[in-house]
Coordinates of C-alpha atoms and ligand atoms in Angstrom, one line a residue:
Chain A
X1 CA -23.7 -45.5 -96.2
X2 CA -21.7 -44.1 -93.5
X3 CA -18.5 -42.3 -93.4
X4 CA -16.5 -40.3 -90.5
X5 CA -15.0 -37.2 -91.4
X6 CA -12.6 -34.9 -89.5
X7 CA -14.7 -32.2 -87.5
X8 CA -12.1 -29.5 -88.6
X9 CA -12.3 -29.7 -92.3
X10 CA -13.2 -26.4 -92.5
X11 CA -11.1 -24.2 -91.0
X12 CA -14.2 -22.1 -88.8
X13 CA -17.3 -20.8 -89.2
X14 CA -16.7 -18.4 -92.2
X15 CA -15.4 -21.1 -94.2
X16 CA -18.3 -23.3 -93.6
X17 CA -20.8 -20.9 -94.1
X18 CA -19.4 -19.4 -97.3
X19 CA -19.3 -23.0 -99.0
X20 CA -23.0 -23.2 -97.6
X21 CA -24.0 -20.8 -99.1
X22 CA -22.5 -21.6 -102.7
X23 CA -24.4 -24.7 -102.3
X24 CA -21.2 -27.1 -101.1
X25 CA -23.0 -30.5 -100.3
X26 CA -20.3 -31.5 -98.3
X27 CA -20.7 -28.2 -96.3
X28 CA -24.4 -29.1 -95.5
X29 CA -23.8 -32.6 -94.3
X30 CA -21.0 -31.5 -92.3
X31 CA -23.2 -28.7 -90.6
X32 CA -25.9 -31.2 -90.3
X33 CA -23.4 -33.7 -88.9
X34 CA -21.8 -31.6 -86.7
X35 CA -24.5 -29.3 -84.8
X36 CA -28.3 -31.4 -85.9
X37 CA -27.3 -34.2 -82.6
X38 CA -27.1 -30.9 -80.3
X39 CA -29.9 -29.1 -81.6
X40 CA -31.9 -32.2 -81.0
X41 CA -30.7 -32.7 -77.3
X42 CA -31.9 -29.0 -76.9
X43 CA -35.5 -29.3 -78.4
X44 CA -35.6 -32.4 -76.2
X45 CA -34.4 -30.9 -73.2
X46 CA -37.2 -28.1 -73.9
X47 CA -40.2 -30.0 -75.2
X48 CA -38.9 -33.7 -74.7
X49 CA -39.2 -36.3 -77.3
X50 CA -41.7 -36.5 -79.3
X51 CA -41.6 -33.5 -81.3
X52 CA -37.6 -32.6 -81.0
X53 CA -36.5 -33.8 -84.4
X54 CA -39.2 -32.0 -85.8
X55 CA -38.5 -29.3 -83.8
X56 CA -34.5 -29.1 -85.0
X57 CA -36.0 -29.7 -89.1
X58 CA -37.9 -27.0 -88.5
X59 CA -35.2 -24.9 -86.7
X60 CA -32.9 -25.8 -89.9
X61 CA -35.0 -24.4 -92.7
X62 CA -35.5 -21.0 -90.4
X63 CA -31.7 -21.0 -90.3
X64 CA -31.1 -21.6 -93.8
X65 CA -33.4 -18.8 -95.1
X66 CA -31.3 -16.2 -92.5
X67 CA -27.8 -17.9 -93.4
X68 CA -26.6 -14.8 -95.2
X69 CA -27.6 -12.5 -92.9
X70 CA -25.7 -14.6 -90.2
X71 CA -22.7 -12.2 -88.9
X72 CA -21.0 -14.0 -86.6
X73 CA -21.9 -12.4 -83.9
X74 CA -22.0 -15.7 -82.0
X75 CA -20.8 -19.2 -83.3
X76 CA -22.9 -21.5 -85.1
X77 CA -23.3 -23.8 -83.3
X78 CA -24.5 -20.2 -80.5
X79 CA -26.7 -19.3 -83.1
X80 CA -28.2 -22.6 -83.9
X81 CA -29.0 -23.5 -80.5
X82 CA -31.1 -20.0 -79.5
X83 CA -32.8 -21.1 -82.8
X84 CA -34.1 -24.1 -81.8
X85 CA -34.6 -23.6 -78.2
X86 CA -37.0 -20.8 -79.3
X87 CA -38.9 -23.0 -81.3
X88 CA -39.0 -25.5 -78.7
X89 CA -40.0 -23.2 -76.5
X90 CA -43.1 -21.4 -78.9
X91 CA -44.0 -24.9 -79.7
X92 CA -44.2 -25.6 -75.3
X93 CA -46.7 -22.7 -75.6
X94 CA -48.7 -23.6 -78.4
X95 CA -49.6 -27.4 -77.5
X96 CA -50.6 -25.6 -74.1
X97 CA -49.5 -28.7 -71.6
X98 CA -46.4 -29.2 -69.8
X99 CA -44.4 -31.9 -71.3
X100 CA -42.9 -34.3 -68.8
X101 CA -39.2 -34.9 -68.7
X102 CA -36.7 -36.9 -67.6
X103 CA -39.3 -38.7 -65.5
X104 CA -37.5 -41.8 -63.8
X105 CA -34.2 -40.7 -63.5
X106 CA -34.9 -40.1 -59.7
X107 CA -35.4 -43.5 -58.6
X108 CA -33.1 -44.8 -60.9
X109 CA -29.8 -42.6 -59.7
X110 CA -30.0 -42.1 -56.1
X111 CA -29.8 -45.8 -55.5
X112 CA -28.4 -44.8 -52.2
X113 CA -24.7 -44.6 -51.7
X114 CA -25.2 -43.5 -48.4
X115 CA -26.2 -45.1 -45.0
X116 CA -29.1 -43.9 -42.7
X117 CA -26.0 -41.6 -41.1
X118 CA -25.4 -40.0 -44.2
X119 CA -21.8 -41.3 -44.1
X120 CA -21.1 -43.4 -47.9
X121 CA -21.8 -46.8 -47.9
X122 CA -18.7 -47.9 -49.4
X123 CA -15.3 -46.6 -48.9
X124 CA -14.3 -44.1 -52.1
X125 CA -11.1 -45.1 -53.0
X126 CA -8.4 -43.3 -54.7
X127 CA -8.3 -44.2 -58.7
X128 CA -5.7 -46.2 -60.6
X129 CA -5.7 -44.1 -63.2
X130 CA -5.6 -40.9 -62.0
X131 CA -5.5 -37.8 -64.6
X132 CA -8.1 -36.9 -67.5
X133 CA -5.7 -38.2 -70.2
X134 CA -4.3 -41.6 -68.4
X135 CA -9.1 -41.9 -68.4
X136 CA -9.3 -41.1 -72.1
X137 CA -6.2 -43.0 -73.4
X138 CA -8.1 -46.2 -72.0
X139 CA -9.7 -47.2 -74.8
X140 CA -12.9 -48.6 -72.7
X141 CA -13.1 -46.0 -70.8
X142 CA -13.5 -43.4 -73.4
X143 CA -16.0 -45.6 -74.2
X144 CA -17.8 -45.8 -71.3
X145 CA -17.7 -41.6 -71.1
X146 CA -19.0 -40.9 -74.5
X147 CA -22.0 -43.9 -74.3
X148 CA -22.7 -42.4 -70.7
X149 CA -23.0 -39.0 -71.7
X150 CA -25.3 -40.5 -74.9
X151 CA -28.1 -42.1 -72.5
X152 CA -28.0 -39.0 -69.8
X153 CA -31.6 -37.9 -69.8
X154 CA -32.3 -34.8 -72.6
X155 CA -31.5 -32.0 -69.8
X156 CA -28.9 -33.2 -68.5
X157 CA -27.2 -33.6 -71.6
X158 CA -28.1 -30.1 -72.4
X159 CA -26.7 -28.8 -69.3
X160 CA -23.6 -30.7 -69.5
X161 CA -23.1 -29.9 -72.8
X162 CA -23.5 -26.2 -72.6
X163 CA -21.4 -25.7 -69.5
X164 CA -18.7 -28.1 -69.9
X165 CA -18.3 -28.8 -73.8
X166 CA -19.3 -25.1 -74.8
X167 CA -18.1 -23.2 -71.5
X168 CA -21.4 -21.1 -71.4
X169 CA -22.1 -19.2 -68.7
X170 CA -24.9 -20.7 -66.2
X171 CA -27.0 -17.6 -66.9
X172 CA -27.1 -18.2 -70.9
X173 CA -27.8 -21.7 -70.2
X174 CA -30.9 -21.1 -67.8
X175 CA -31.8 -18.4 -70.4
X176 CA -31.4 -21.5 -73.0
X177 CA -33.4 -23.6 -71.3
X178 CA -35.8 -22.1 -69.3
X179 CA -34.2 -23.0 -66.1
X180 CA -33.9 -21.4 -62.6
X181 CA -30.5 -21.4 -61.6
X182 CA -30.8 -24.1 -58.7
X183 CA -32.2 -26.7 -61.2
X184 CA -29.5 -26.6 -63.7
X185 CA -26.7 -26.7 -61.1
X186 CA -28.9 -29.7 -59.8
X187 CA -29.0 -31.2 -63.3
X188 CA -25.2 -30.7 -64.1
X189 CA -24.1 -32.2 -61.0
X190 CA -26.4 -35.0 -61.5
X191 CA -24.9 -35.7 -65.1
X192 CA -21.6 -35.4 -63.8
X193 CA -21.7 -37.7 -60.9
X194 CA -23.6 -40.5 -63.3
X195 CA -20.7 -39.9 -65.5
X196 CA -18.2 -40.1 -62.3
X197 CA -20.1 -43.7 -61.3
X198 CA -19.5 -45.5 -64.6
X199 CA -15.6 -44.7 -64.0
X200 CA -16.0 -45.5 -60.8
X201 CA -17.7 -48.7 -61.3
X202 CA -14.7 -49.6 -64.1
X203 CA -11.7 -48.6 -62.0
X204 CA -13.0 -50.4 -59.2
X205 CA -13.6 -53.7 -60.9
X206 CA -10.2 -53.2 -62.4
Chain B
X1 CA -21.3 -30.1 -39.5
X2 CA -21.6 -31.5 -43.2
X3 CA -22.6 -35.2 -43.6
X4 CA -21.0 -36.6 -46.6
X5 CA -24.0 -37.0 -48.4
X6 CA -24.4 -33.5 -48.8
X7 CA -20.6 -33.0 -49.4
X8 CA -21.7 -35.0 -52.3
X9 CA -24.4 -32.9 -53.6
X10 CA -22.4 -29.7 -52.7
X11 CA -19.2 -31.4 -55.0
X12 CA -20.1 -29.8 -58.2
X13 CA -20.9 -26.3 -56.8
X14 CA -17.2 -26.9 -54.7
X15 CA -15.5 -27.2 -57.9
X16 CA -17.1 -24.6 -59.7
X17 CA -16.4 -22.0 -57.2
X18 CA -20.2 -21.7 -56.8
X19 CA -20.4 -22.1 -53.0
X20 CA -21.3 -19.4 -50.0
X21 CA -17.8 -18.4 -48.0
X22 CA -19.3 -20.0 -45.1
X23 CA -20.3 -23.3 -47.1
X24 CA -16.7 -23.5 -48.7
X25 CA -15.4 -23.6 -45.0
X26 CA -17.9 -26.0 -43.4
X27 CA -17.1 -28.2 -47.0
X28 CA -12.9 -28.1 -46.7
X29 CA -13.5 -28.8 -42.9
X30 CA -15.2 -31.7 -44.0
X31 CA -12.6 -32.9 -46.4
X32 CA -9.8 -32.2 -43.9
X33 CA -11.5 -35.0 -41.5
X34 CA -13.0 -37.2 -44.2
X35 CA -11.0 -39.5 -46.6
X36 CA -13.7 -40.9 -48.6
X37 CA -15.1 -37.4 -49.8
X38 CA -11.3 -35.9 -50.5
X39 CA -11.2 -39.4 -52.6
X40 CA -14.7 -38.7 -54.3
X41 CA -14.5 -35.0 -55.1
X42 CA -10.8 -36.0 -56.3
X43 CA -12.8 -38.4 -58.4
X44 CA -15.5 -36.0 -59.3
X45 CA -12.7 -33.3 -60.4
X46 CA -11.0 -35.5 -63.1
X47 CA -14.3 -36.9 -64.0
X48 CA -14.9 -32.9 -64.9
X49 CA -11.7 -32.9 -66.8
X50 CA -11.7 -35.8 -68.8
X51 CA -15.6 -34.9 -69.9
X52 CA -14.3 -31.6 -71.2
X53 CA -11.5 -33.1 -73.1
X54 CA -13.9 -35.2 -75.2
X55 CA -12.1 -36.4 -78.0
X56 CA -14.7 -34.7 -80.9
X57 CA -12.2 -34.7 -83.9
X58 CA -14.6 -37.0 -86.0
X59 CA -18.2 -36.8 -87.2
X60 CA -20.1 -39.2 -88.5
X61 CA -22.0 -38.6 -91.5
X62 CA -25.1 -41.2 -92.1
X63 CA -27.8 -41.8 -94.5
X64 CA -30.1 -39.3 -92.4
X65 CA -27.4 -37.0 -92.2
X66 CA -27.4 -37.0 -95.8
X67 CA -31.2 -36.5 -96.5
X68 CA -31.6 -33.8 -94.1
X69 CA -28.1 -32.2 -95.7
X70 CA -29.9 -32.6 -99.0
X71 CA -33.4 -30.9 -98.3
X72 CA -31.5 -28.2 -97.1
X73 CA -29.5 -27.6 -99.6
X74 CA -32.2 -27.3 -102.3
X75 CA -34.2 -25.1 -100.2
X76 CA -31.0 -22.6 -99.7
X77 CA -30.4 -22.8 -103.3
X78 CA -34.4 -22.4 -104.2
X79 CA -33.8 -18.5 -102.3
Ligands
ZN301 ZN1 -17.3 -37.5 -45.8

């Protein structure tokens, strides 16, 4: 069975973590609901897919045993994250081989929209709908954002999700990740404009 | 002078304030002579926007959501 419940239903942290920890099953399946997707974008965008979900289990059960001592010096959802993306990246050390990622997305992006010149291909034209919430009232188009941002490859996502859902800083996300600097801005531009071409190809057919 | 396929890979650092004094200049000189890149980082801007305003108000809650939920809640309480 499925249900969907409101994200906010407890009023912050605190809240969620003191009915946590008196055992509050609906606390635990909204934790798990809320942050286990993210944690398992991170351990993919670290280690990539095959051992992610075990990865964020794992990362759970370490978090769990700390829960009390959890001040709230970061958020949750902070704290959860550095968890997991240190397990990632001890697990990247122990299996001793570099784990490929996001292998194809080269070929498959830069289908060029540029001539030989460099100029675009095709004029860019000036969208119908033209502000954030005219995008996001279209029902289709909300659509089209959220599935988008679903299939971005696992560091992109990451990226993405850390700088413009979470607003951290591109140092704590290289940090995160084990980035340089030049490949997440690479990475977060690329998820953007993939992102920017779905609208694109919508408003266009329009 | 900028080509506007690097205007394109430049649009993100643009709007994040993340370009060289020099590179902002030789990038807004390109937009001042260039209508299909003031369109497209236009285009890329409220693409920015609308992905930070990302309705997240519900969560879904599934079967594995409640197994997972579960295991964890027996091993907090077996502390
Ligand atoms: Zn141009």
């Amino acid at each position: 069975m499925t249900d969907k419940r409101d994200s906010h239903f407890y009023e912050n942290d605190a809240a969620l973590i003191d009915a946590m920890l008196e055992g509050d099953s609906t606390a635990f399946e909204t934790a798990v609901a809320l942050y286990h997707p993210r944690m398992v974008t991170i351990a993919k965008a670290i280690i990539g897919e095959a051992f992610a979900e075990e990865i964020a289990q794992d990362a759970w059960m370490s978090a769990i045993r700390s829960l009390s001592e959890f001040a709230g010096r970061s958020s949750l959802n902070t704290w959860l994250i550095q968890i997991t993306a240190n397990a990632a990246k001890t697990r990247l050390r122990r299996e001793k081989r570099q784990v490929s990622l996001d292998e194809n997305w080269q070929e498959k992006e830069t289908a060029d929209r540029f001539d030989h010149t460099g100029h675009w291909q095709e004029p860019v034209s000036q969208w119908e709908l033209e502000t954030p919430e005219a995008i996001l009232a279209n029902d289709q188009l909300s659509d089209i954002i959220s599935k988008t941002f679903e299939q971005l490859p696992p560091q992109q996502q990451a990226v993405l999700s850390l700088y413009d859902l979470e607003g951290e800083s591109m140092s704590e996300i290289c940090n995160i990740l084990d980035l340089s600097a030049s490949n997440a801005r690479v990475l977060l531009h690329r998820a953007r404009s993939a992102i920017q071409q779905k609208i694109a190809q919508y408003q266009d057919n329009d | 002078m900028l080509k506007c396929r690097q205007i394109e890979q430049l649009a993100s650092d643009y709007l994040d304030k993340d370009l060289s004094f020099r590179q902002r200049m030789a990038f807004k000189l390109h937009l001042f002579i260039c209508h299909n890149c003031r369109n497209y980082v236009r285009q890329l801007k409220i693409t920015i926007t609308s992905i930070k305003l990302m309705p997240a108000n519900q969560i879904i809650v599934d079967d594995k959501t409640k197994a997972l939920a579960k295991v964890l809640r027996e091993n907090a309480s077996k502390q």
